[in-house]
PDB file of C-alpha atoms in Angstrom:
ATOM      1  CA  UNK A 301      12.146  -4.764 -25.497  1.00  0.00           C
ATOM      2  CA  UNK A 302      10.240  -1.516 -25.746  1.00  0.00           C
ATOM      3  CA  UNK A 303       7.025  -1.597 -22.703  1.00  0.00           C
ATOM      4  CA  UNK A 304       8.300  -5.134 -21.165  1.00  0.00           C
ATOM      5  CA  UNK A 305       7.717  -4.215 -17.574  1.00  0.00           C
ATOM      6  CA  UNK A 306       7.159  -5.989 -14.363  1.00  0.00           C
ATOM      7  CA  UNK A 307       4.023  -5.794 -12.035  1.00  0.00           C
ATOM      8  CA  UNK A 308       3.518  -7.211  -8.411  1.00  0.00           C
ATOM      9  CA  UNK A 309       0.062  -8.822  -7.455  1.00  0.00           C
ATOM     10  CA  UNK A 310      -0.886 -10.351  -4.143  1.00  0.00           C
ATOM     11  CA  UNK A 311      -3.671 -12.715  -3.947  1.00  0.00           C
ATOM     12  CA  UNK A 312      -5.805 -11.548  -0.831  1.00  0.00           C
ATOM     13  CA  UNK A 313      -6.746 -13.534   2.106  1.00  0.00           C
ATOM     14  CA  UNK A 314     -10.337 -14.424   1.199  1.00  0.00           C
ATOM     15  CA  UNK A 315      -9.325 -15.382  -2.347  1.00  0.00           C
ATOM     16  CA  UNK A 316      -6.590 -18.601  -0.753  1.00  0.00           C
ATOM     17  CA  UNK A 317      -9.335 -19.351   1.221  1.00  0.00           C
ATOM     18  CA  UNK A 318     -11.280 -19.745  -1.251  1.00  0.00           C
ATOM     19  CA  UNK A 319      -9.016 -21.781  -3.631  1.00  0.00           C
ATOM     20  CA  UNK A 320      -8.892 -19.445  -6.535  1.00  0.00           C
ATOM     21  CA  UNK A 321      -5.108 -18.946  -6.397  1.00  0.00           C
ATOM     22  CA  UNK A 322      -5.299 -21.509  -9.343  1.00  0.00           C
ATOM     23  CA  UNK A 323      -7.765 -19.662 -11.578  1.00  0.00           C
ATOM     24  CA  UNK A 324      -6.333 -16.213 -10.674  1.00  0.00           C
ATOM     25  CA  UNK A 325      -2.854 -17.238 -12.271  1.00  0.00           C
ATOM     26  CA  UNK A 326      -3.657 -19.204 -14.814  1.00  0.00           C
ATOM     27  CA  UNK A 327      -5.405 -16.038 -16.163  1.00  0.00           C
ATOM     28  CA  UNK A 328      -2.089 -14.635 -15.966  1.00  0.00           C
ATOM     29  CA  UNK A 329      -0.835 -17.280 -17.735  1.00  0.00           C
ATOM     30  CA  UNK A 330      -2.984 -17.474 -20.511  1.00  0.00           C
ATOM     31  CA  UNK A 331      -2.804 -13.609 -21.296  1.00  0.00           C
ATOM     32  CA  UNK A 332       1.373 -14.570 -21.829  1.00  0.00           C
ATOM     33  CA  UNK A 333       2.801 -12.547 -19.145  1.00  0.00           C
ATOM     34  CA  UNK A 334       5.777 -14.601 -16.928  1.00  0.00           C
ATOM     35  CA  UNK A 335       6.026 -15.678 -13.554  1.00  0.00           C
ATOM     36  CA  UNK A 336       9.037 -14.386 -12.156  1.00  0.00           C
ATOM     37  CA  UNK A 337       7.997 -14.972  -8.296  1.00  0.00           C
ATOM     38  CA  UNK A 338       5.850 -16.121  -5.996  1.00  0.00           C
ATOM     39  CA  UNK A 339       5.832 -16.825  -2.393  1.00  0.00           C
ATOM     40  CA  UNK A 340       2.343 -17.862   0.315  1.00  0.00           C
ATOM     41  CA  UNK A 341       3.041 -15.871   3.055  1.00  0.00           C
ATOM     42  CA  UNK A 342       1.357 -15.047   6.333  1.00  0.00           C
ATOM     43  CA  UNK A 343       2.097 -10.584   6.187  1.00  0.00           C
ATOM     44  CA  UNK A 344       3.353  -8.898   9.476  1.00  0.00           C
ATOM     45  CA  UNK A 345       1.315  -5.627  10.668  1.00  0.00           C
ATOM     46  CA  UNK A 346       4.456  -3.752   9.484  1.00  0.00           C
ATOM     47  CA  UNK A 347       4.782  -4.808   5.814  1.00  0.00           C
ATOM     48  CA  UNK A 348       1.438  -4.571   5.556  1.00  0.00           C
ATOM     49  CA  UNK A 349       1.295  -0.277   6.508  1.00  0.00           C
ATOM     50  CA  UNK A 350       4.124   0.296   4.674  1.00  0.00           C
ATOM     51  CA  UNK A 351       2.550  -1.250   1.626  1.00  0.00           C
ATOM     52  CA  UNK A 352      -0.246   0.655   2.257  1.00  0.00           C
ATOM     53  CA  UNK A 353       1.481   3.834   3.272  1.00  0.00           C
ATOM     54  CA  UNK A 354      -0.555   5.962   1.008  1.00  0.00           C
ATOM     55  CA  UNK A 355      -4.004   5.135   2.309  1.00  0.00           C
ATOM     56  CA  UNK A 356      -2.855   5.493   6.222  1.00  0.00           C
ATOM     57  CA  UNK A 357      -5.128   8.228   6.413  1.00  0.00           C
ATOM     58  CA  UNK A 358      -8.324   6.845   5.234  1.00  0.00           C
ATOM     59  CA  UNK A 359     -10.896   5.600   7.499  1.00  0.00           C
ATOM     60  CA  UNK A 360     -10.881   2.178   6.283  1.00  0.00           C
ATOM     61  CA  UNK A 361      -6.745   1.737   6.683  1.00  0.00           C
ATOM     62  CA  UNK A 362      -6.595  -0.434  10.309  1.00  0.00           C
ATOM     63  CA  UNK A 363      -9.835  -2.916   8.725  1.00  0.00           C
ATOM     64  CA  UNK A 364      -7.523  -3.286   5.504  1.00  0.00           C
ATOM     65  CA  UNK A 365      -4.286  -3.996   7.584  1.00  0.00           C
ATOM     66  CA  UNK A 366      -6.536  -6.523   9.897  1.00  0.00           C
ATOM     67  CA  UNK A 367      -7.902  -8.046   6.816  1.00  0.00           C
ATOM     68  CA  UNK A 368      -4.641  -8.498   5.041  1.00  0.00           C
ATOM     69  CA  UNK A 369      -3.340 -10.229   8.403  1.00  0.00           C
ATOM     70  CA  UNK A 370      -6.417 -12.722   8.280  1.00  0.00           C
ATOM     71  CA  UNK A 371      -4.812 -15.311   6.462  1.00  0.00           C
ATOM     72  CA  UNK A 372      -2.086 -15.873   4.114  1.00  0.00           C
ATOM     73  CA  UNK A 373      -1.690 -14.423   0.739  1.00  0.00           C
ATOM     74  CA  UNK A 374       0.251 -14.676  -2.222  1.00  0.00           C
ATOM     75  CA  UNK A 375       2.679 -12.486  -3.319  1.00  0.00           C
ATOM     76  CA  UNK A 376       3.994 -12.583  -7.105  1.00  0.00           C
ATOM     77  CA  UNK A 377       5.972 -10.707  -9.620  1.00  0.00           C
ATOM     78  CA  UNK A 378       4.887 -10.944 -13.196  1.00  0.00           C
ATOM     79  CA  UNK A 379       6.625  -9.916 -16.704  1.00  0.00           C
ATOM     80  CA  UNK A 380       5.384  -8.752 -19.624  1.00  0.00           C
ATOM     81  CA  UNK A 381       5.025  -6.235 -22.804  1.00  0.00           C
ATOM     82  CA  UNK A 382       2.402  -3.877 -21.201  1.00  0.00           C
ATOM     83  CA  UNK A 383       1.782  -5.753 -18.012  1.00  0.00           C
ATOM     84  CA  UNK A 384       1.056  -3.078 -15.744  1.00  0.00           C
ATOM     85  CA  UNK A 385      -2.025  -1.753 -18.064  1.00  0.00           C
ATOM     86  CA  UNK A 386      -3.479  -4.943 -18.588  1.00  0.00           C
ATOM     87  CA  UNK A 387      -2.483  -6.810 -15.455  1.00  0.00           C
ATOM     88  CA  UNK A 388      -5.488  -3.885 -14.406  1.00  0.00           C
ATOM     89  CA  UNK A 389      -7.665  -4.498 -16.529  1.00  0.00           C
ATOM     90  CA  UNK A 390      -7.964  -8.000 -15.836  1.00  0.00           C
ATOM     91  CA  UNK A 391      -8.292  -7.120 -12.521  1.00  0.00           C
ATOM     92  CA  UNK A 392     -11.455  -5.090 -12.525  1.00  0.00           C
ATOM     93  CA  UNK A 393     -12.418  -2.079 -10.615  1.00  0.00           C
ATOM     94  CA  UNK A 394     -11.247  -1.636  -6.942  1.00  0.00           C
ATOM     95  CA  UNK A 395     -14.542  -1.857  -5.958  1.00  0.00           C
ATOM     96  CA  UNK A 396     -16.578  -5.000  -7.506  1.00  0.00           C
ATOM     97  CA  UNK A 397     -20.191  -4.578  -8.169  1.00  0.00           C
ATOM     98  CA  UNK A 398     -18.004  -1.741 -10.762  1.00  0.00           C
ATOM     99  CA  UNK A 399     -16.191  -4.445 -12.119  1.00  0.00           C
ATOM    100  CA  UNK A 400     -17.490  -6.167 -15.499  1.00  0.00           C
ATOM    101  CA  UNK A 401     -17.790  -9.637 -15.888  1.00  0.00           C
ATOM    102  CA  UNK A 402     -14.697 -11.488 -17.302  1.00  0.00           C
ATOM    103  CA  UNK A 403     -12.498  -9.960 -15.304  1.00  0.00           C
ATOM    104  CA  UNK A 404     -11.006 -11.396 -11.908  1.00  0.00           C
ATOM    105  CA  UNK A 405     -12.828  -9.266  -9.410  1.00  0.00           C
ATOM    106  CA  UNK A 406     -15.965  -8.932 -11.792  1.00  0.00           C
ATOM    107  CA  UNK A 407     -16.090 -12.860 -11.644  1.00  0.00           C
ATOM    108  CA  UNK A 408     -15.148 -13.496  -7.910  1.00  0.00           C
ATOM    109  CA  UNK A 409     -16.421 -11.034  -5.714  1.00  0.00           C
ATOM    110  CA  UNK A 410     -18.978  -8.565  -4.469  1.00  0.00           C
ATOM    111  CA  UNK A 411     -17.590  -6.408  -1.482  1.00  0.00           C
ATOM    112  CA  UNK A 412     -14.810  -4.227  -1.565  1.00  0.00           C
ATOM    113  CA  UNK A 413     -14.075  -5.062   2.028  1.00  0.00           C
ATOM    114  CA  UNK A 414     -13.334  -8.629   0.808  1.00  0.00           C
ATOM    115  CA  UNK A 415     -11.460  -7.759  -2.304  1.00  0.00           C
ATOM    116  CA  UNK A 416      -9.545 -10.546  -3.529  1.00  0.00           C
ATOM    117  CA  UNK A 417      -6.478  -9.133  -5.749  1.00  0.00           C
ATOM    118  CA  UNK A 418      -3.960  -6.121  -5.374  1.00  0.00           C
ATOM    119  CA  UNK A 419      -2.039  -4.583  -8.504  1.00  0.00           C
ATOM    120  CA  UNK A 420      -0.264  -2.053  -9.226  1.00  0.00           C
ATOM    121  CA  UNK A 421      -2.035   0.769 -10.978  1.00  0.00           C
ATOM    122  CA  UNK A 422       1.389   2.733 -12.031  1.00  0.00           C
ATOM    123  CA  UNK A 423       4.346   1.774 -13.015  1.00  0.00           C
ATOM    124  CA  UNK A 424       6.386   4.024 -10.351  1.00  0.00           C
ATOM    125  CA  UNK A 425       4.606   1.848  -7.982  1.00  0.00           C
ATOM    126  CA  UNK A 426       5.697  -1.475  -9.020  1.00  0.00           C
ATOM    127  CA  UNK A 427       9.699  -1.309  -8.031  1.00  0.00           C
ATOM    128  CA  UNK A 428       8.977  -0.179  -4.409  1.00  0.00           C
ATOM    129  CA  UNK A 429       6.275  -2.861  -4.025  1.00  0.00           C
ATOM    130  CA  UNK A 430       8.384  -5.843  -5.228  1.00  0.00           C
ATOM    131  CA  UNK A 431      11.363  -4.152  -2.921  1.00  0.00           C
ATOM    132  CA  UNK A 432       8.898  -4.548   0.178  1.00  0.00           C
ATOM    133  CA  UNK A 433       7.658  -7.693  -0.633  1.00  0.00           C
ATOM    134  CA  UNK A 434      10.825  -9.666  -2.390  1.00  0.00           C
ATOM    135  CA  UNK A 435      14.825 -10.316  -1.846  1.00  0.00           C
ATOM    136  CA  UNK A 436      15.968  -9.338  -5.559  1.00  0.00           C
ATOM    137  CA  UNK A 437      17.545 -13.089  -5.770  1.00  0.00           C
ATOM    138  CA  UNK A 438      13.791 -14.672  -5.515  1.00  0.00           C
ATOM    139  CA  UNK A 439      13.303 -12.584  -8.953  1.00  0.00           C
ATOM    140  CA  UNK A 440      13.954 -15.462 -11.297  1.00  0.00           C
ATOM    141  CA  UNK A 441      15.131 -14.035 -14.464  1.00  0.00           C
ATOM    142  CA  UNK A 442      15.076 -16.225 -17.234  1.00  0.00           C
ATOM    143  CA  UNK A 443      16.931 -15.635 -20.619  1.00  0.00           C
ATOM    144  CA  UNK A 444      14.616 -14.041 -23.706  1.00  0.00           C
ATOM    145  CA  UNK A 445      11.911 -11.448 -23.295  1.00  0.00           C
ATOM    146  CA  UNK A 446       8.283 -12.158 -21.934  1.00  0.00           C
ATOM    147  CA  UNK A 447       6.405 -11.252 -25.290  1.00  0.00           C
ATOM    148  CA  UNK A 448       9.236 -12.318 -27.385  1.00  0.00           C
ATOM    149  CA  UNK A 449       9.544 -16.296 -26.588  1.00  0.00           C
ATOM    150  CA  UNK A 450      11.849 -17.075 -29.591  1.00  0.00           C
ATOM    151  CA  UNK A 451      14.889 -17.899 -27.234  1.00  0.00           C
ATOM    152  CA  UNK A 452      12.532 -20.785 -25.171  1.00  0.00           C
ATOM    153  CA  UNK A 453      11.277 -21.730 -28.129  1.00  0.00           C
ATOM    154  CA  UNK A 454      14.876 -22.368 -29.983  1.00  0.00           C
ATOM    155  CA  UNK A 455      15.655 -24.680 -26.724  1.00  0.00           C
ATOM    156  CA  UNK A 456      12.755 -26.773 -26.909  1.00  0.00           C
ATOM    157  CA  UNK A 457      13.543 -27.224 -30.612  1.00  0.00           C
ATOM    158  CA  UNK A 458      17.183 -28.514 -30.477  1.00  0.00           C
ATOM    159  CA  UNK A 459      18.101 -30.717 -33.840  1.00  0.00           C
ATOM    160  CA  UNK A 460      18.302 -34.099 -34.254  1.00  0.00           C
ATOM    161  CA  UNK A 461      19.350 -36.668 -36.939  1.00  0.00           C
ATOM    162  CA  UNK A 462      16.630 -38.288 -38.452  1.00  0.00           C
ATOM    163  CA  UNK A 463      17.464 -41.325 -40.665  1.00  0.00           C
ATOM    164  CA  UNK A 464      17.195 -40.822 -44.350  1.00  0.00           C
ATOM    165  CA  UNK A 465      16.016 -44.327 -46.488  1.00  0.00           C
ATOM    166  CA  UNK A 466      19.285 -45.252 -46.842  1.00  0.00           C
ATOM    167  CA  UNK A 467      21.238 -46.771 -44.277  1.00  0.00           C
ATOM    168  CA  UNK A 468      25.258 -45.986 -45.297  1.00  0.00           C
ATOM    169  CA  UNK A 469      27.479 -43.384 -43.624  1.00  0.00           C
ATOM    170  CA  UNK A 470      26.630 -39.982 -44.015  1.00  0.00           C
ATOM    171  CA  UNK A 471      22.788 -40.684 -44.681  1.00  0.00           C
ATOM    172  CA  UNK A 472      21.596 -38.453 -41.075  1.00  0.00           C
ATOM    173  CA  UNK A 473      19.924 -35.359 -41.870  1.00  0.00           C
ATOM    174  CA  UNK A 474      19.586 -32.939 -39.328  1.00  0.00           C
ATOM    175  CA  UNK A 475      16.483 -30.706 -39.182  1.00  0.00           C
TER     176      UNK A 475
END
C-alpha cells in the first residue's frame, strides 16, 4: 500500500522509570499504527554510539550515551500509512519546552537532557535503526496492511448458522 512504512521508537530511560511506557504506546495505538516489535532492554555502550553515530561529535554525545545506559528502555518497531511523519509529530520537538501540548514530549517532559522518546525523523533512517536494534525474525509480520484492516477484520467475522423459525432440515442461514 502506497506510504505504509515502518518507524523505530525507543522509550528512554527516565520515561520506564517513570511508568509511561503504557501511555506512550497506547498513543500509538490509538492513532492506528501496528506493533510489529518490542523488546525492554538494558543498551550496551556500543549499540548505543553506533545509534548515535551522527551526533559523536557534539559536545553533549558521552552525557547522551551515559544517559541511555541509565536504565532500561524500550525498543519498538511500528507500521503504518505515513508513520514516520506522524510518529514525529506526536512526538514533539527534540527539545521540550518547544514542544506543544498534546503531544508526548509536550505532555511529559521539560529538559532535553531527560528526553523521554527517540524517532526517526527520515525514512532512510528507519531500516538501519531497526537493523541495530532488532534480529529481522522479532519483526512480526502479520497478514493485511496497517491502514487497511479489512483482512483482520474478515477473521474476526467468520459465518455462522443462525437458526431460522423453523426447525426442519435446511432451515440454517448463514450470515
Amino acid at each position: 500500500m502506497a506510504n505504509s512504512e515502518r518507524t523505530f521508537i525507543v522509550i528512554k530511560p527516565y520515561a520506564v522509570q517513570r511508568s509511561l511506557v503504557g501511555e506512550i504506546i497506547k498513543r500509538f495505538e490509538q492513532k492506528g499504527f501496528r506493533l510489529i516489535a518490542m523488546k525492554l532492554i538494558q543498551a550496551s555502550e556500543d549499540l548505543l554510539k553506533e545509534h548515535y553515530i551522527d551526533l559523536k561529535d557534539r559536545p553533549f554525545f558521552a552525557g547522551l550515551v551515559k544517559y541511555m545506559q541509565s536504565g532500561p528502555v524500550v525498543a519498538m518497531v511500528w507500521e503504518g500509512l505515513n508513520v514516520v511523519k506522524t510518529s514525529q509529530v506526536m512526538l514533539g520537538e527534540t527539545n521540550p519546552p518547544d514542544s506543544k501540548p498534546g503531544t508526548i514530549r509536550g505532555d511529559f517532559c521539560i529538559q532535553v537532557g531527560r528526553n523521554i522518546i527517540h524517532g526517526n525523523n527520515s525514512v532512510e533512517s528507519v531500516e538501519k535503526e531497526i537493523g541495530l536494534w532488532f534480529q529481522p525474525e522479532e519483526l512480526v509480520l502479520r497478514a493485511g496492511s496497517t491502514s487497511d484492516r479489512r483482512a483482520d477484520l474478515h477473521a474476526l467475522f467468520i459465518p455462522f448458522p443462525l437458526p431460522s423459525l423453523s426447525r426442519g432440515p435446511g432451515s440454517h442461514k448463514f450470515i
